[in-house]
Every structure is written in C-alpha cells, then in structure tokens.
Amino acid sequence: MIKRFVILTVALLATALFSACEKDGDTQKPTINIIEPTDGTELLTGEEIHFEVEFSDNQELKSYKVDIHSAEDGHSHTKSMSTDEHIPWAMQKSWDFEVGQKNAHIHHHEIVIPTAIDGVPIETGHYHMLIYCTDKEGNESWKAIGIAIAMPTK
Amino acid sequence: MQRVVLSILILASLAISTMSLAQSSLKLNGLVTDSNGNPIGGAHIFILETKQGATTNSKGQFSIGIKQQGTYQVNISYLGYKCIHGCSIEIKSASGTRHFVLEPENIDLTEVTVIGNKNNGNWKELSAPTEHADKNLIAKNMGSSLMKSIESLPGISSMEVGQGFSKPVIRGLGFNRVAVSENGIKMEGQQWGADHGLEIDQFGVESVEVIKGPASLALGSDAVSGAIIVSPISIPPTNTVETSVTTIAKSANELLGLSAMTKLRATSTFAYARFTLTQFGDYKVPTDSFFFNRYRLPIYNGRLKNTAGTENNIYLTSGIIKEWGKIAFSISNVRSMVGFFAGSHGIPSTNKLLPDGNSRNIGLPFQEVNHLKLSINGNYFSRIGKITFDIGYQNNHREEHSLFHTHYPTQIAPETNPNLELLFKLQTLSASVASTTQIKSIKTNYGISGQFQNNSIGGYTFLLPEFTRYSTGAFIVVAKDLGSKTTINAGARYDLGSIAISEFISPYNGNRRAPNFTGFYHDVSWGAGITVKPNHTFSIKANLGKSFRMPSANELSANGIHHGSFRYEVGNTSITSEYAYQADLGIQFTSNRVELEVSPFVSYFPNFIFLNPTGSYNHPDGTEIAEADAGQVYQYLQSEALRYGGEVNVKLQIAKSIVFRANAEMVYATDFTYPIPFTPPLQAYAEVEYSIPYYWKIFHRTSISLQGNFVAAQHRNSRNELATPGYNLLSLYASTMLITKLAPVNISLQVQNLFNKRYWNHMNFYRSIEIPEVGRNIVVSVSIPISKKFGNEAKE
C-alpha cells in the first residue's frame, strides 16, 4: 500500500511534466496610430474633435476608449471641482469594433468640447487625451497625447 | 620487605594517579547558551556511549572527564528549549570549549501546524514539506519586511508593491492562497490587496515555520498553497529577566529602527513587552529615469519620490505557565504609514515626480494601516496528550489617501477627510480548540474552529463592498508509526461558511456598484502522507491532498480601480470554492558533511480563480465605467490550472568552519492557454559562510558570508504582463558578538546588491511601470541582549 502511494505520487508528478501542453495564447498587443488630433494641437471649446485613428491587431480588435481630462495642476486633478468660475472638463467613452475586425480606420466627430457645464464655463489650458485599445483576448495598449483647449476669440 | 611493598604501593598509586591524570586530561568542556549568547544554567548534558551526565553551572559551563579519544553522541536538554539530540563530538587530546546553542522550544507550534514541525524532537518528521527560519536567518537577510527577510528559503518568495509592502508567496501563489498565523491566530487583513503586507513586527519574530503545499486541514480555507506560521515568543527560564535592544540602519532608504523588548519570568508567571519604531525616507534606485509607455520620465536624485514611511509596533503578553500547561493573554498593535510612489497612482507625469525638497515626508498618495490584535492562548497537558485553545480578535484598519479627484461633475470633496480615497475596516473574531493525543504509536489531532468577520468601508471611491462572513470547520489528523522506519498520516476536514455582501449604490451617480448577495460554501478537504526513513542518512516523504478555499469578497464583488495592481477589477458572484489537488515528494539525504533535499510538487486546480482581462471598457453588466485612468475591465473567472515545480536544497560542510549552502527553485504554471501571471522565474541562491563559532579574543560566533542570487529571465507571460530580464546579485554579510563586561553586543553588517545593479523583479507590481529595484543597500544592526537571574536562584 505504501509502495502504491509513493508510486502514485511519482506518477502524478511525471504526468504533469509531460502533459503540460499550453495552447498558443495570444499575448500580442494591438497597435494605435493617432492621425488626428496630433500632440499639442489647440482645440476650441464648443467644437467637435476631429478624431482619426488607425487600430490594428494580429487576431481581432475588441474595443477602444477615449479619456480626456485636465492636466492643469500637474495631472493630480483639482481638489474641488466646482468652486470657482471654471470647471475642468472630463470625458470618457468607449466604442466596440465590429466583430472579426483586424484593422480599423476610425474617423468621427462624436466628441464635442463643451463651452460650459451646468452654466459654468470649462477650464481652458492643458488637457490629456488617452486612447486605449484592446483585442478580443484582452491585450491592451494605450497612447497619450497633450492637447490645449482654448476659448474661441470673439 | 616493607620498603618493597611500600615502593610498589607508591609506584602503583603513582601509576594509577598518572593514569587517572591521563584520563582526566581528556575532557569535554562546554558552554551552553541560548541563541542570544546568554548562558543557560542547569541544562543537562548526557553522553550516550559512556552514560556520563553533567549539569551546567550558572555561567552555562560544564566539564565531563572522558576516558578515551573518539567520537561521542551528546544530548543536551533544558526545559523550554529544544533538545540537542545525538550531537556528534570528536574528542581528541586537548579539547577547547565547545559551544552549544539551545533554541527555544515552541510549545504551541506543533498544535497549530498539526501536519508537523520538523524541529519537534518528540515526533518523527511528518510528511509535509516545511521550511524553517529563526531569528538568526531573519537578521542575516534583514529586508524591508518579514517576507523579504525569509525569501531566500527554497520555494518562498514575496510579491511586492514598490518597496513598502511585500506579500507572502509560496511556490508561486500568494494573496488569499497563503494563510499566515501568528501566535495561534490566523492573520486577517486585506490579503486580497496587492498593496497589503503582513502586519507582523519582524523584530519580534523568533521562529517561522513555512508549510509548502496544502495546509488546509489545520488552518481551514485559504492555505491552498501553504502556510506561514509565526511561533509564539519563547518563555524564559524561571527567575529570569531578559532584555534586548536592537538598532538598525539602512542606507537605501535611510532607515533608522529601534526595537526594545523585555521578558520576565518568576516561577510560573511571565510577561513580555516589545516596542518597535522604524522610520525611513524615499528609496534610492540606481536609475535617473524610467520608461513608461514610450515616454521617458525622470527620477530625480535617484530616489523614488514619496516612498518614505514609518512603522511603530507594540506587543504585550502576560500569562502563567505551570506543569499542567499554559495560558497567555496578548495584545499587539502594528501600525504603518507608507507613501505610494508619486507616479504610481494614475498615469505618471513629470509634474508629479518633481522633488518636494524633503525625502522623509509622506505626501499623497499614501496608505495607513493599523492592525490591532487581542488573543488568549492556552494549552493543557493531560496524561495522554494536550488540549490547545486560541481565541482572537483582530481589527484591521486600512486607509488609502489620495488627493481628492473625480470625474463626476456633481461630486464635491467630503468636508472631513477629503483625501480619504478608500477605507477598509475588517474585524475578525476567531476561536479554535484542538486536542493532541498519543496512544501507543497512534497520534491523533482533532479540533474545531470558527470565525466571524465584518468589513465596513469608507472613502470617496469604491472598490470592495461591506460584508459579513462566517466560517466554521472541524478536522482530524491521525499519524501512526509502522515500525521504526515508516510513519503514515491521514486526515480530513469539513468546512461550512457563508458570506453576506451588502449592496452599494454610488452616492454620485446612483449606479449600483455592488448588489446584495449571500453565498454558502461547504467543502471536504483531505490529505495523506508517508515518511520512510530506511536509515539515518536517507528519508523519503510523499503526500497527496485536496485543499479548498472559499471565494473572497473581492472575487465575488469588487468593482473599482485597484491602485496596487493598476487594474479595474470586477467580482463575479457565480464563482465557486476553489479546489486544489496536490502531490509532492521530498527526498532527503543527510550525512555529516552533506545535506541534500529534492522536493518536487504538482498541483491541479479544476477551477482556479483568476482575473481575466475582458477587453471591454464597460462593466460586464453593460454599465459605463466613468473613473479616471481606468483601463479595460478585469473580471474574476475560473478555469483549470496546472502548476508544477520544485526545489533543490544543498548544504555542504566544506571544512570545519566553511559551509556552502545553495538552493534552486522553479514553478511552471499554466491555465492551459496562458501562463499564470506573477509566476516567479527560475532562480538559485548560493552562499559561502566562514565562521568561528567559538571565542576568538573578544569576538564570539563570528561569521562572514558571501551570498549570490541568480535569477533567470521570465518569458512566460500572461496577457499585459511584461517579460522580465534575468539578473545576478551579490551580497555580503558579517556578524560577530562582542563580549563586554556589561553585556554581549551583537553586531552585523550587510551589503545587499553589492554592485549597485539595476534590475527588475518580476514579482513587483511596479515592474509594470518599469521601476527598478533598490540599489546597493548597507544595513548595520547592533543588538544588546541582557539576561539576569533574580530571586533565590541568583544566590546559588
């Protein structure tokens, strides 16, 4: 019985060594190529963002996300959001790619920079724009650019 | 004639006396001390071959006359200390003083581990693979926390967030898969959290036992991959007061630490107190910049901004010890406040990294943890065994502070504590009773335990809901000697538990972040093992077992950014208990000069719980996630997993004073599609130590060692996990004890990462933001132990 026990344990160890076959998992990240807006572009409040980005993946794209937030105050986000006469603007939105898509050229004007939020004009200045992208397996890449938001001169 | 007779008599007596002189000139002179160098008076020495005995005097010295040269087996024993059994001593002509060090016996330890303590002299080694660390090993490898200090043990590693926190990892698994118990109570903090370290004062640790492999039978849920058992403090001999003051300084983070303790025992009452205070500045890293997503960001002055911290701990125990057993009451409070690297919360930017002119301040973001623990521990000896009970209350209070920020336009900073981002207050009440009996060759250990937990939350963001959790279990383990060479053991455990999670509605946008949920879990776990020792030099162990783990609250219902791991994590209420089947072997060869141990293992999880990247930016229920810096959503799922690997451990006595130690460890882990993330790479550790165990002038127990860590690259990576290059590190260690008139002074010097090498640790969460590990670190420690007898015995 003792022999059997030891043999069983050895057999289990040996089986593990030979049976550990791993399917080819995909760990390759999708790529992001930002055409518009470019780093440092000045954009005006009340206007649409001309958004033009190429995404591609070795297998299948899943989603992308755009995150814009104020980079004033050293990116630490302001303490209180609605005290003074200006309010920092922030937006987050994600979109899904069509099923089976490996390459996508996205071009839209869906993101609109507001002039004011609840009647309070938005803070102008330096903003960060982050673009995230995932593939079907959850591999993720992202890119960040800086944009400047200004009031249109009247 | 009379003259002749007289001269014969004289000659004979001369001959006899010279003979006896010659005999008595061969002596075994010895000194018996504890590991602090304090002499132990009244210890018994027994030479097996000659059946001669002796008792040490108050200075711990003894002397036994020996008739013949040769090698003798010596036993040394003293109440409260582990016996030295069959220590081989070679006695030639003029022998110097031999020094014997008795290690304190951890009376409670065997009852907690159940599976077996290999240092327990009464019991033949049981079959579970274990590692042992005492305070010398901890002192020799003194890292930023207990886990860093013991990670050189084969199969043990630590998972880190920067330098501030390190989590225990056994054979590649950590978090809720490793149970940690201290003083008989299972530690309950925020084990699920990446930035949760052990709330244990490493200066107060005398001895640690690590069980590799499923230890669920003794400790219940959570010990799927193993357990770390910190022994209760040893109790000094009667009428003794022991005090010890330790100071430590480290160069890498300009740490200064002080720990003072005193232990007191009259005849049957004892008390213990320890206070520890450490303060450290920002960590130094051998780089002036780091890469983050194609951007090179600066590290000013070679220091990681805002990684400073403080730790202050109090530990008090008092109790009575009698022939019938022991009862002790303990209270401890471990408090730490550690900054998070300024670039680690949110996306790093240059502005955040500018130095603030002070490398010792703790700015935002930081975390503050306070762990309060009360316990009553007791044991009672009967004719056939022992009954042990442990009752504990723990309050783990963890706060994460970060400058108030939000992306909900309507959210306004709270008036009090505006920067309190997350608060977790976990209260745990636990109780267990266990009994050990020995009838002939059968040892039985059985017991019941129960635990109640309540978690409350606070802060302006949300990650984990409030919950209450009950669990109870009963176990039995039977060990039997089959003849003198074989021991078998088998056991089973049944557990029953429930968790009730409370709904959480975001006050800012009305989103339901966590639903009401109640889950019931019950499981049977079992194990069987065998130890065969055909002779003194060889032994083989084999184990088979099934262990389980109840899903934890975060796996069921997390919903938020986990800053420690840089991920948005979402729980899954359909998760069931996790099982693991494990088989392991231990093959050991021991001779006078060589010790070799090979311990392979394999474990199979039919439903391993892991965080799966969903590829989506919305919650799986379709809700949009509106938090800053949130990447894709990771959700807890279950899948098959296989893990195997093992350790090789070698000790060679090259010469009388030179020892070579080495170990190597590897883990292969897969879910059959991807490697399992945070798997430690293949690595080896080697050490050459030269030591003079006896007196040399005023120096005592001097040793110098050179240590090398050889770590291979880890290219088996999961999704979104970076490959980590390999590295080699060298470290130096020297220690001695200065004998002064007042007290002995232990001095040690370490130089870690001698060549100031820049490297990355695959097991560090900061690896993903490309922050290298600490550079050269010089650690100096001075400790003064004083032991005094008082009362009647002192007059002897």
Coordinates of N, CA, C and O in Angstrom, one line a residue, chain B residues 615-675:
Chain B
G615 N -11.2 42.9 -22.2 CA -11.1 43.6 -23.4 C -12.2 44.7 -23.6 O -12.2 45.4 -24.6
S616 N -13.0 44.8 -22.6 CA -14.1 45.8 -22.6 C -13.9 46.9 -21.6 O -13.3 46.7 -20.6
Y617 N -14.4 48.1 -22.0 CA -14.3 49.2 -21.1 C -15.5 49.5 -20.3 O -15.7 50.4 -19.5
N618 N -16.5 48.6 -20.4 CA -17.7 48.7 -19.7 C -17.8 47.5 -18.7 O -17.2 46.5 -18.9
H619 N -18.6 47.7 -17.6 CA -18.8 46.7 -16.7 C -19.5 45.5 -17.4 O -20.3 45.8 -18.3
P620 N -19.2 44.3 -17.0 CA -19.9 43.2 -17.7 C -21.4 43.3 -17.8 O -22.1 42.7 -18.6
D621 N -22.0 44.0 -16.8 CA -23.5 44.2 -16.9 C -23.9 45.3 -17.9 O -25.1 45.6 -18.0
G622 N -22.9 45.9 -18.5 CA -23.2 46.9 -19.5 C -23.0 48.4 -19.1 O -23.0 49.3 -19.9
T623 N -22.9 48.6 -17.8 CA -22.8 49.9 -17.2 C -21.5 50.5 -17.7 O -20.4 49.9 -17.7
E624 N -21.5 51.8 -18.1 CA -20.3 52.5 -18.5 C -19.5 52.8 -17.2 O -20.1 53.2 -16.2
I625 N -18.2 52.7 -17.3 CA -17.3 53.0 -16.2 C -16.8 54.4 -16.3 O -16.2 54.7 -17.4
A626 N -17.0 55.2 -15.4 CA -16.7 56.6 -15.5 C -15.6 57.0 -14.5 O -15.8 57.9 -13.7
E627 N -14.5 56.2 -14.4 CA -13.5 56.6 -13.5 C -12.2 57.0 -14.2 O -11.9 56.4 -15.2
A628 N -11.5 58.0 -13.7 CA -10.3 58.4 -14.3 C -9.3 57.3 -14.4 O -9.2 56.5 -13.5
D629 N -8.5 57.2 -15.4 CA -7.4 56.3 -15.5 C -7.8 54.9 -15.5 O -6.9 54.0 -15.3
A630 N -9.1 54.6 -15.7 CA -9.5 53.2 -15.7 C -9.2 52.6 -17.1 O -9.7 53.1 -18.1
G631 N -8.4 51.5 -17.1 CA -8.2 50.8 -18.4 C -9.3 49.9 -18.6 O -10.5 50.0 -18.1
Q632 N -9.1 48.8 -19.3 CA -10.1 47.8 -19.5 C -10.5 47.1 -18.2 O -9.8 47.2 -17.2
V633 N -11.6 46.4 -18.2 CA -12.1 45.8 -17.0 C -11.6 44.4 -16.9 O -11.5 43.6 -17.9
Y634 N -11.1 44.0 -15.7 CA -10.6 42.7 -15.4 C -11.7 42.0 -14.6 O -12.1 42.6 -13.6
Q635 N -12.2 40.9 -14.9 CA -13.2 40.2 -14.2 C -12.7 38.9 -13.6 O -12.0 38.1 -14.3
Y636 N -13.1 38.5 -12.4 CA -12.8 37.2 -11.9 C -13.5 36.1 -12.6 O -14.7 36.2 -12.7
L637 N -12.8 35.1 -13.0 CA -13.3 33.9 -13.7 C -12.6 32.7 -13.1 O -11.7 32.8 -12.3
Q638 N -13.1 31.5 -13.5 CA -12.5 30.3 -13.0 C -12.1 29.5 -14.3 O -12.8 29.4 -15.3
S639 N -11.0 28.8 -14.1 CA -10.5 27.9 -15.2 C -9.6 26.8 -14.6 O -9.2 27.0 -13.5
E640 N -9.4 25.8 -15.4 CA -8.4 24.8 -15.0 C -7.1 25.4 -14.9 O -6.7 26.3 -15.6
A641 N -6.3 24.9 -14.0 CA -4.9 25.3 -13.9 C -4.0 24.2 -13.5 O -4.4 23.3 -12.7
L642 N -2.8 24.2 -14.0 CA -1.8 23.2 -13.6 C -0.5 23.9 -13.1 O -0.1 24.8 -13.8
R643 N 0.0 23.4 -12.0 CA 1.3 24.0 -11.6 C 2.2 22.9 -11.2 O 1.8 22.0 -10.5
Y644 N 3.4 23.0 -11.5 CA 4.4 22.0 -11.0 C 5.7 22.7 -10.9 O 6.0 23.8 -11.4
G645 N 6.6 22.0 -10.2 CA 7.9 22.6 -10.0 C 8.6 21.9 -8.8 O 8.2 20.8 -8.4
G646 N 9.5 22.6 -8.2 CA 10.1 22.1 -7.0 C 11.3 22.8 -6.6 O 11.7 23.9 -7.2
E647 N 12.0 22.3 -5.6 CA 13.1 23.0 -5.0 C 14.2 21.9 -4.8 O 14.0 20.8 -4.6
V648 N 15.5 22.4 -4.9 CA 16.6 21.6 -4.6 C 17.4 22.4 -3.6 O 17.6 23.6 -3.7
N649 N 17.8 21.7 -2.5 CA 18.5 22.4 -1.4 C 19.7 21.6 -1.0 O 19.6 20.4 -0.8
V650 N 20.9 22.3 -1.0 CA 22.1 21.6 -0.7 C 22.9 22.3 0.4 O 22.9 23.6 0.5
K651 N 23.4 21.6 1.3 CA 24.3 22.2 2.3 C 25.6 21.3 2.4 O 25.5 20.1 2.5
L652 N 26.7 21.9 2.2 CA 28.0 21.2 2.2 C 28.9 21.8 3.3 O 29.1 23.0 3.3
Q653 N 29.4 20.9 4.1 CA 30.4 21.3 5.1 C 31.7 21.2 4.5 O 32.3 20.1 4.5
I654 N 32.2 22.2 3.8 CA 33.5 22.1 3.0 C 34.7 21.8 4.0 O 35.5 21.0 3.7
A655 N 34.7 22.6 5.0 CA 35.8 22.4 6.0 C 35.1 22.7 7.4 O 33.9 23.0 7.4
K656 N 35.9 22.6 8.4 CA 35.3 22.7 9.7 C 34.5 24.0 9.9 O 33.5 24.1 10.5
S657 N 35.1 25.1 9.3 CA 34.5 26.4 9.5 C 33.9 27.0 8.2 O 33.5 28.2 8.2
I658 N 33.8 26.2 7.2 CA 33.3 26.7 5.9 C 32.1 25.9 5.5 O 32.1 24.7 5.4
V659 N 31.0 26.6 5.3 CA 29.8 25.9 4.9 C 29.3 26.5 3.6 O 29.4 27.7 3.4
F660 N 28.9 25.7 2.7 CA 28.3 26.1 1.4 C 26.8 25.7 1.4 O 26.5 24.6 1.7
R661 N 26.0 26.7 1.1 CA 24.5 26.4 1.1 C 24.0 26.9 -0.3 O 24.5 28.0 -0.8
A662 N 23.2 26.1 -0.9 CA 22.6 26.6 -2.2 C 21.2 26.0 -2.3 O 20.9 24.9 -1.8
N663 N 20.4 26.7 -3.0 CA 19.1 26.2 -3.3 C 18.6 26.7 -4.7 O 19.1 27.8 -5.1
A664 N 17.8 26.0 -5.3 CA 17.2 26.4 -6.6 C 15.7 26.1 -6.6 O 15.3 25.1 -5.9
E665 N 15.0 26.9 -7.3 CA 13.5 26.7 -7.3 C 12.9 27.0 -8.6 O 13.4 28.0 -9.3
M666 N 11.9 26.3 -9.0 CA 11.2 26.7 -10.2 C 9.8 26.3 -10.1 O 9.4 25.4 -9.4
V667 N 8.9 27.1 -10.8 CA 7.5 26.8 -10.9 C 7.0 27.0 -12.3 O 7.4 28.0 -13.0
Y668 N 6.3 26.1 -12.8 CA 5.7 26.2 -14.1 C 4.2 26.2 -13.8 O 3.6 25.4 -13.1
A669 N 3.5 27.3 -14.4 CA 2.1 27.4 -14.1 C 1.3 27.8 -15.3 O 1.7 28.7 -16.0
T670 N 0.3 27.1 -15.6 CA -0.5 27.4 -16.8 C -2.0 27.2 -16.6 O -2.4 26.3 -15.8
D671 N -2.8 27.9 -17.3 CA -4.2 27.6 -17.3 C -4.6 26.9 -18.6 O -5.7 26.9 -19.0
F672 N -3.6 26.4 -19.3 CA -3.7 25.6 -20.5 C -3.8 26.4 -21.7 O -3.8 25.9 -22.9
T673 N -3.9 27.8 -21.6 CA -3.9 28.7 -22.7 C -2.8 29.7 -22.5 O -2.0 30.0 -23.4
Y674 N -2.8 30.2 -21.3 CA -1.8 31.3 -21.0 C -1.0 30.9 -19.7 O -1.5 30.2 -18.9
P675 N 0.2 31.4 -19.6 CA 0.9 31.2 -18.3 C 0.2 32.0 -17.2 O -0.5 32.9 -17.5

